[in-house]
Amino acid sequence: MANTETALKEASTSIEGVIGAALVDYTSGMALGTLGGSKDLDLSVAAAGNTDVVRAKLRTMEMLGLKDEIEDILISLGSQYHLIRLIKGRNNNGLFLYLALDKGRANLAMARHQLARIEANLDV
């Protein structure tokens, strides 16, 4: 089982095109760990903003009566992908992994596959 630091390092090294990665508590909006980022990508701001995205989608699913779980949320920008993977199981409710990817270098299918594998091995 990987801890937060190990999981973020694995994401940044095993997934092509990673700009930044974070583990976020969406009950508080706080990043529990971050790796990478840039002057144009403040991962603390991204964590808080994407918390609103996750909460909104969960509220919408509840209002629609959808009895399903979110695997991931993809936001596709002109030059980046932002991938949010909700953590399931073993007392990890309320957490998500967040990746910002360079669209020109990233393989979205592989990034989703690798992030699912990292999520399955994460123990927080």
Tab-separated table of N, CA and C in Angstrom:
chain	number	residue	atom	x	y	z
A	1	MET	N	0.822	-1.183	0.000
A	1	MET	CA	0.000	0.000	0.000
A	1	MET	C	0.871	1.254	0.000
A	2	ALA	N	0.511	2.198	-0.821
A	2	ALA	CA	1.288	3.430	-0.967
A	2	ALA	C	0.709	4.535	-0.082
A	3	ASN	N	1.594	5.366	0.478
A	3	ASN	CA	1.124	6.528	1.205
A	3	ASN	C	0.981	7.699	0.227
A	4	THR	N	0.581	8.835	0.734
A	4	THR	CA	0.319	9.997	-0.119
A	4	THR	C	1.542	10.390	-0.937
A	5	GLU	N	2.678	10.542	-0.282
A	5	GLU	CA	3.898	10.977	-0.977
A	5	GLU	C	4.300	9.989	-2.067
A	6	THR	N	4.257	8.705	-1.746
A	6	THR	CA	4.623	7.674	-2.714
A	6	THR	C	3.664	7.677	-3.897
A	7	ALA	N	2.376	7.797	-3.622
A	7	ALA	CA	1.372	7.798	-4.692
A	7	ALA	C	1.566	8.983	-5.625
A	8	LEU	N	1.827	10.167	-5.070
A	8	LEU	CA	2.027	11.354	-5.911
A	8	LEU	C	3.308	11.248	-6.729
A	9	LYS	N	4.370	10.705	-6.132
A	9	LYS	CA	5.614	10.502	-6.880
A	9	LYS	C	5.398	9.505	-8.015
A	10	GLU	N	4.659	8.430	-7.720
A	10	GLU	CA	4.387	7.438	-8.760
A	10	GLU	C	3.574	8.053	-9.898
A	11	ALA	N	2.592	8.872	-9.556
A	11	ALA	CA	1.791	9.529	-10.594
A	11	ALA	C	2.667	10.416	-11.468
A	12	SER	N	3.573	11.157	-10.848
A	12	SER	CA	4.380	12.095	-11.631
A	12	SER	C	5.439	11.400	-12.474
A	13	THR	N	5.844	10.195	-12.088
A	13	THR	CA	6.873	9.496	-12.857
A	13	THR	C	6.304	8.463	-13.828
A	14	SER	N	5.158	7.889	-13.512
A	14	SER	CA	4.630	6.818	-14.367
A	14	SER	C	3.602	7.304	-15.387
A	15	ILE	N	3.141	8.539	-15.233
A	15	ILE	CA	2.140	9.083	-16.149
A	15	ILE	C	2.796	10.191	-16.964
A	16	GLU	N	2.826	10.003	-18.269
A	16	GLU	CA	3.462	10.968	-19.172
A	16	GLU	C	2.690	12.288	-19.180
A	17	GLY	N	3.426	13.395	-19.104
A	17	GLY	CA	2.829	14.718	-19.260
A	17	GLY	C	2.291	15.355	-17.994
A	18	VAL	N	2.578	14.793	-16.816
A	18	VAL	CA	2.059	15.361	-15.564
A	18	VAL	C	2.700	16.720	-15.301
A	19	ILE	N	1.856	17.702	-15.061
A	19	ILE	CA	2.300	19.044	-14.669
A	19	ILE	C	2.274	19.164	-13.149
A	20	GLY	N	1.246	18.580	-12.550
A	20	GLY	CA	1.105	18.616	-11.100
A	20	GLY	C	0.126	17.564	-10.646
A	21	ALA	N	0.265	17.156	-9.379
A	21	ALA	CA	-0.611	16.143	-8.798
A	21	ALA	C	-0.916	16.522	-7.356
A	22	ALA	N	-2.102	16.137	-6.893
A	22	ALA	CA	-2.483	16.436	-5.513
A	22	ALA	C	-3.446	15.378	-4.998
A	23	LEU	N	-3.398	15.154	-3.703
A	23	LEU	CA	-4.418	14.377	-3.005
A	23	LEU	C	-5.210	15.384	-2.202
A	24	VAL	N	-6.538	15.382	-2.404
A	24	VAL	CA	-7.378	16.446	-1.863
A	24	VAL	C	-8.500	15.865	-1.023
A	25	ASP	N	-8.781	16.523	0.088
A	25	ASP	CA	-9.931	16.209	0.931
A	25	ASP	C	-11.066	17.132	0.491
A	26	TYR	N	-12.100	16.564	-0.155
A	26	TYR	CA	-13.154	17.445	-0.660
A	26	TYR	C	-14.177	17.821	0.393
A	27	THR	N	-14.044	17.334	1.609
A	27	THR	CA	-14.912	17.843	2.679
A	27	THR	C	-14.407	19.201	3.160
A	28	SER	N	-13.077	19.413	3.083
A	28	SER	CA	-12.500	20.690	3.518
A	28	SER	C	-11.966	21.530	2.363
A	29	GLY	N	-11.664	20.892	1.234
A	29	GLY	CA	-11.060	21.597	0.110
A	29	GLY	C	-9.552	21.738	0.223
A	30	MET	N	-8.976	21.097	1.213
A	30	MET	CA	-7.534	21.210	1.450
A	30	MET	C	-6.759	20.095	0.756
A	31	ALA	N	-5.600	20.443	0.227
A	31	ALA	CA	-4.703	19.452	-0.354
A	31	ALA	C	-3.944	18.773	0.782
A	32	LEU	N	-3.983	17.440	0.814
A	32	LEU	CA	-3.241	16.677	1.817
A	32	LEU	C	-1.801	16.457	1.379
A	33	GLY	N	-1.571	16.599	0.090
A	33	GLY	CA	-0.237	16.483	-0.460
A	33	GLY	C	-0.243	16.985	-1.887
A	34	THR	N	0.863	17.573	-2.302
A	34	THR	CA	0.985	18.056	-3.684
A	34	THR	C	2.380	17.742	-4.199
A	35	LEU	N	2.474	17.673	-5.516
A	35	LEU	CA	3.767	17.477	-6.169
A	35	LEU	C	3.700	18.158	-7.529
A	36	GLY	N	4.683	18.995	-7.815
A	36	GLY	CA	4.719	19.686	-9.097
A	36	GLY	C	3.982	21.010	-9.027
A	37	GLY	N	3.346	21.336	-10.121
A	37	GLY	CA	2.715	22.641	-10.239
A	37	GLY	C	3.663	23.597	-10.940
A	38	SER	N	3.256	24.830	-11.042
A	38	SER	CA	4.077	25.847	-11.696
A	38	SER	C	3.560	27.216	-11.280
A	39	LYS	N	4.187	28.261	-11.805
A	39	LYS	CA	3.685	29.603	-11.493
A	39	LYS	C	2.280	29.793	-12.046
A	40	ASP	N	1.933	29.037	-13.084
A	40	ASP	CA	0.603	29.127	-13.677
A	40	ASP	C	-0.381	28.105	-13.102
A	41	LEU	N	0.110	27.187	-12.271
A	41	LEU	CA	-0.749	26.161	-11.691
A	41	LEU	C	-0.459	26.032	-10.207
A	42	ASP	N	-1.217	26.784	-9.404
A	42	ASP	CA	-1.124	26.711	-7.947
A	42	ASP	C	-1.997	25.545	-7.497
A	43	LEU	N	-1.379	24.474	-7.025
A	43	LEU	CA	-2.116	23.260	-6.696
A	43	LEU	C	-3.056	23.439	-5.506
A	44	SER	N	-2.767	24.366	-4.604
A	44	SER	CA	-3.692	24.630	-3.497
A	44	SER	C	-4.980	25.273	-4.003
A	45	VAL	N	-4.838	26.192	-4.941
A	45	VAL	CA	-6.009	26.829	-5.554
A	45	VAL	C	-6.785	25.800	-6.371
A	46	ALA	N	-6.067	24.965	-7.121
A	46	ALA	CA	-6.707	23.923	-7.920
A	46	ALA	C	-7.457	22.940	-7.028
A	47	ALA	N	-6.880	22.587	-5.883
A	47	ALA	CA	-7.535	21.665	-4.951
A	47	ALA	C	-8.857	22.242	-4.463
A	48	ALA	N	-8.836	23.485	-4.056
A	48	ALA	CA	-10.059	24.128	-3.566
A	48	ALA	C	-11.110	24.257	-4.673
A	49	GLY	N	-10.684	24.682	-5.848
A	49	GLY	CA	-11.619	24.848	-6.966
A	49	GLY	C	-12.219	23.536	-7.428
A	50	ASN	N	-11.411	22.499	-7.501
A	50	ASN	CA	-11.924	21.208	-7.945
A	50	ASN	C	-12.775	20.534	-6.884
A	51	THR	N	-12.610	20.930	-5.632
A	51	THR	CA	-13.520	20.478	-4.582
A	51	THR	C	-14.943	20.915	-4.914
A	52	ASP	N	-15.091	22.157	-5.385
A	52	ASP	CA	-16.417	22.643	-5.784
A	52	ASP	C	-16.991	21.828	-6.939
A	53	VAL	N	-16.138	21.428	-7.882
A	53	VAL	CA	-16.575	20.610	-9.017
A	53	VAL	C	-17.108	19.263	-8.518
A	54	VAL	N	-16.355	18.615	-7.635
A	54	VAL	CA	-16.767	17.312	-7.108
A	54	VAL	C	-18.066	17.436	-6.327
A	55	ARG	N	-18.141	18.415	-5.449
A	55	ARG	CA	-19.367	18.601	-4.649
A	55	ARG	C	-20.579	18.851	-5.544
A	56	ALA	N	-20.408	19.684	-6.575
A	56	ALA	CA	-21.522	19.988	-7.480
A	56	ALA	C	-21.993	18.733	-8.202
A	57	LYS	N	-21.072	17.917	-8.667
A	57	LYS	CA	-21.460	16.690	-9.377
A	57	LYS	C	-22.154	15.707	-8.443
A	58	LEU	N	-21.664	15.589	-7.217
A	58	LEU	CA	-22.308	14.698	-6.249
A	58	LEU	C	-23.726	15.172	-5.922
A	59	ARG	N	-23.905	16.498	-5.760
A	59	ARG	CA	-25.254	17.058	-5.509
A	59	ARG	C	-26.172	16.792	-6.689
A	60	THR	N	-25.657	16.977	-7.892
A	60	THR	CA	-26.465	16.748	-9.089
A	60	THR	C	-26.890	15.300	-9.193
A	61	MET	N	-25.976	14.383	-8.929
A	61	MET	CA	-26.306	12.959	-8.969
A	61	MET	C	-27.377	12.626	-7.936
A	62	GLU	N	-27.277	13.238	-6.753
A	62	GLU	CA	-28.274	13.011	-5.706
A	62	GLU	C	-29.639	13.543	-6.141
A	63	MET	N	-29.673	14.744	-6.706
A	63	MET	CA	-30.939	15.329	-7.162
A	63	MET	C	-31.571	14.501	-8.272
A	64	LEU	N	-30.743	13.890	-9.107
A	64	LEU	CA	-31.246	13.049	-10.191
A	64	LEU	C	-31.613	11.643	-9.725
A	65	GLY	N	-31.257	11.326	-8.493
A	65	GLY	CA	-31.535	10.000	-7.974
A	65	GLY	C	-30.630	8.922	-8.551
A	66	LEU	N	-29.450	9.323	-9.035
A	66	LEU	CA	-28.511	8.350	-9.599
A	66	LEU	C	-27.837	7.574	-8.481
A	67	LYS	N	-27.974	6.290	-8.500
A	67	LYS	CA	-27.360	5.410	-7.492
A	67	LYS	C	-26.088	4.814	-8.087
A	68	ASP	N	-25.121	5.655	-8.312
A	68	ASP	CA	-23.883	5.244	-8.958
A	68	ASP	C	-22.735	5.990	-8.293
A	69	GLU	N	-21.514	5.644	-8.657
A	69	GLU	CA	-20.337	6.299	-8.117
A	69	GLU	C	-19.566	6.984	-9.238
A	70	ILE	N	-18.937	8.086	-8.901
A	70	ILE	CA	-18.066	8.767	-9.849
A	70	ILE	C	-16.736	8.030	-9.879
A	71	GLU	N	-16.297	7.632	-11.058
A	71	GLU	CA	-14.943	7.082	-11.203
A	71	GLU	C	-13.966	8.231	-11.329
A	72	ASP	N	-14.166	9.032	-12.379
A	72	ASP	CA	-13.324	10.201	-12.536
A	72	ASP	C	-14.078	11.288	-13.280
A	73	ILE	N	-13.529	12.480	-13.178
A	73	ILE	CA	-14.077	13.659	-13.851
A	73	ILE	C	-12.949	14.222	-14.710
A	74	LEU	N	-13.246	14.472	-15.979
A	74	LEU	CA	-12.257	15.014	-16.897
A	74	LEU	C	-12.662	16.423	-17.304
A	75	ILE	N	-11.706	17.326	-17.198
A	75	ILE	CA	-11.882	18.682	-17.707
A	75	ILE	C	-10.819	18.862	-18.783
A	76	SER	N	-11.262	19.093	-19.999
A	76	SER	CA	-10.362	19.224	-21.133
A	76	SER	C	-10.238	20.700	-21.505
A	77	LEU	N	-9.041	21.229	-21.361
A	77	LEU	CA	-8.759	22.616	-21.739
A	77	LEU	C	-8.032	22.618	-23.076
A	78	GLY	N	-7.718	23.784	-23.583
A	78	GLY	CA	-7.011	23.866	-24.857
A	78	GLY	C	-5.659	23.184	-24.841
A	79	SER	N	-4.912	23.338	-23.742
A	79	SER	CA	-3.561	22.774	-23.680
A	79	SER	C	-3.359	21.784	-22.534
A	80	GLN	N	-4.391	21.541	-21.741
A	80	GLN	CA	-4.246	20.658	-20.586
A	80	GLN	C	-5.466	19.772	-20.407
A	81	TYR	N	-5.229	18.640	-19.755
A	81	TYR	CA	-6.300	17.817	-19.200
A	81	TYR	C	-6.212	17.958	-17.684
A	82	HIS	N	-7.353	18.064	-17.034
A	82	HIS	CA	-7.408	18.018	-15.579
A	82	HIS	C	-8.253	16.806	-15.234
A	83	LEU	N	-7.660	15.876	-14.506
A	83	LEU	CA	-8.283	14.597	-14.203
A	83	LEU	C	-8.470	14.484	-12.694
A	84	ILE	N	-9.707	14.200	-12.286
A	84	ILE	CA	-10.061	14.049	-10.883
A	84	ILE	C	-10.526	12.618	-10.683
A	85	ARG	N	-9.875	11.889	-9.790
A	85	ARG	CA	-10.222	10.489	-9.517
A	85	ARG	C	-10.635	10.372	-8.056
A	86	LEU	N	-11.926	10.077	-7.809
A	86	LEU	CA	-12.395	9.907	-6.443
A	86	LEU	C	-11.857	8.609	-5.861
A	87	ILE	N	-11.447	8.669	-4.600
A	87	ILE	CA	-10.880	7.522	-3.906
A	87	ILE	C	-12.012	6.728	-3.272
A	88	LYS	N	-11.986	5.420	-3.487
A	88	LYS	CA	-13.021	4.548	-2.942
A	88	LYS	C	-12.422	3.594	-1.915
A	89	GLY	N	-13.279	3.085	-1.031
A	89	GLY	CA	-12.890	2.014	-0.123
A	89	GLY	C	-12.059	2.439	1.064
A	90	ARG	N	-11.782	1.528	1.915
A	90	ARG	CA	-10.927	1.607	3.099
A	90	ARG	C	-10.840	2.984	3.752
A	91	ASN	N	-11.954	3.507	4.209
A	91	ASN	CA	-11.971	4.763	4.973
A	91	ASN	C	-11.422	5.959	4.208
A	92	ASN	N	-11.482	5.934	2.896
A	92	ASN	CA	-10.968	7.045	2.103
A	92	ASN	C	-12.080	7.922	1.552
A	93	ASN	N	-13.259	7.863	2.142
A	93	ASN	CA	-14.354	8.699	1.670
A	93	ASN	C	-13.980	10.164	1.822
A	94	GLY	N	-14.305	10.936	0.809
A	94	GLY	CA	-14.047	12.363	0.871
A	94	GLY	C	-12.710	12.783	0.286
A	95	LEU	N	-12.028	11.865	-0.410
A	95	LEU	CA	-10.730	12.200	-0.999
A	95	LEU	C	-10.757	12.017	-2.508
A	96	PHE	N	-9.940	12.815	-3.193
A	96	PHE	CA	-9.729	12.576	-4.622
A	96	PHE	C	-8.292	12.869	-5.003
A	97	LEU	N	-7.842	12.169	-6.035
A	97	LEU	CA	-6.551	12.440	-6.658
A	97	LEU	C	-6.796	13.393	-7.818
A	98	TYR	N	-5.940	14.377	-7.945
A	98	TYR	CA	-6.068	15.378	-9.003
A	98	TYR	C	-4.773	15.406	-9.809
A	99	LEU	N	-4.915	15.359	-11.122
A	99	LEU	CA	-3.763	15.472	-12.015
A	99	LEU	C	-4.012	16.567	-13.029
A	100	ALA	N	-3.005	17.378	-13.271
A	100	ALA	CA	-3.001	18.307	-14.394
A	100	ALA	C	-1.984	17.754	-15.386
A	101	LEU	N	-2.418	17.582	-16.631
A	101	LEU	CA	-1.584	16.971	-17.663
A	101	LEU	C	-1.403	17.905	-18.839
A	102	ASP	N	-0.217	17.876	-19.423
A	102	ASP	CA	0.051	18.598	-20.660
A	102	ASP	C	-0.611	17.813	-21.790
A	103	LYS	N	-1.567	18.423	-22.447
A	103	LYS	CA	-2.370	17.742	-23.477
A	103	LYS	C	-1.510	17.246	-24.650
A	104	GLY	N	-0.458	17.945	-24.962
A	104	GLY	CA	0.400	17.569	-26.076
A	104	GLY	C	1.285	16.364	-25.800
A	105	ARG	N	1.520	16.077	-24.522
A	105	ARG	CA	2.408	14.964	-24.156
A	105	ARG	C	1.669	13.791	-23.524
A	106	ALA	N	0.485	14.026	-23.007
A	106	ALA	CA	-0.231	13.006	-22.243
A	106	ALA	C	-1.033	12.069	-23.134
A	107	ASN	N	-1.138	10.833	-22.693
A	107	ASN	CA	-2.044	9.858	-23.285
A	107	ASN	C	-3.169	9.698	-22.266
A	108	LEU	N	-4.331	10.242	-22.573
A	108	LEU	CA	-5.427	10.292	-21.602
A	108	LEU	C	-5.863	8.902	-21.146
A	109	ALA	N	-5.963	7.958	-22.060
A	109	ALA	CA	-6.377	6.603	-21.691
A	109	ALA	C	-5.375	5.973	-20.723
A	110	MET	N	-4.094	6.131	-21.005
A	110	MET	CA	-3.067	5.577	-20.116
A	110	MET	C	-3.050	6.304	-18.774
A	111	ALA	N	-3.267	7.605	-18.793
A	111	ALA	CA	-3.299	8.370	-17.544
A	111	ALA	C	-4.446	7.883	-16.656
A	112	ARG	N	-5.608	7.665	-17.239
A	112	ARG	CA	-6.751	7.154	-16.461
A	112	ARG	C	-6.457	5.766	-15.913
A	113	HIS	N	-5.853	4.922	-16.724
A	113	HIS	CA	-5.515	3.562	-16.300
A	113	HIS	C	-4.508	3.587	-15.142
A	114	GLN	N	-3.447	4.367	-15.293
A	114	GLN	CA	-2.427	4.456	-14.254
A	114	GLN	C	-2.990	5.071	-12.972
A	115	LEU	N	-3.818	6.090	-13.105
A	115	LEU	CA	-4.388	6.739	-11.926
A	115	LEU	C	-5.306	5.776	-11.169
A	116	ALA	N	-6.048	4.946	-11.888
A	116	ALA	CA	-6.897	3.933	-11.239
A	116	ALA	C	-6.037	2.933	-10.469
A	117	ARG	N	-4.905	2.552	-11.039
A	117	ARG	CA	-3.996	1.626	-10.370
A	117	ARG	C	-3.396	2.254	-9.116
A	118	ILE	N	-3.001	3.513	-9.207
A	118	ILE	CA	-2.441	4.216	-8.058
A	118	ILE	C	-3.497	4.349	-6.970
A	119	GLU	N	-4.710	4.684	-7.370
A	119	GLU	CA	-5.809	4.826	-6.404
A	119	GLU	C	-6.069	3.522	-5.666
A	120	ALA	N	-6.005	2.398	-6.371
A	120	ALA	CA	-6.260	1.096	-5.760
A	120	ALA	C	-5.204	0.730	-4.718
A	121	ASN	N	-4.002	1.256	-4.861
A	121	ASN	CA	-2.914	0.943	-3.937
A	121	ASN	C	-2.710	2.001	-2.857
A	122	LEU	N	-3.493	3.067	-2.894
A	122	LEU	CA	-3.312	4.174	-1.950
A	122	LEU	C	-3.903	3.812	-0.591
A	123	ASP	N	-3.148	4.076	0.464
A	123	ASP	CA	-3.615	3.866	1.826
A	123	ASP	C	-3.330	5.145	2.613
A	124	VAL	N	-4.388	5.875	2.901
A	124	VAL	CA	-4.216	7.154	3.603
A	124	VAL	C	-4.658	7.000	5.040
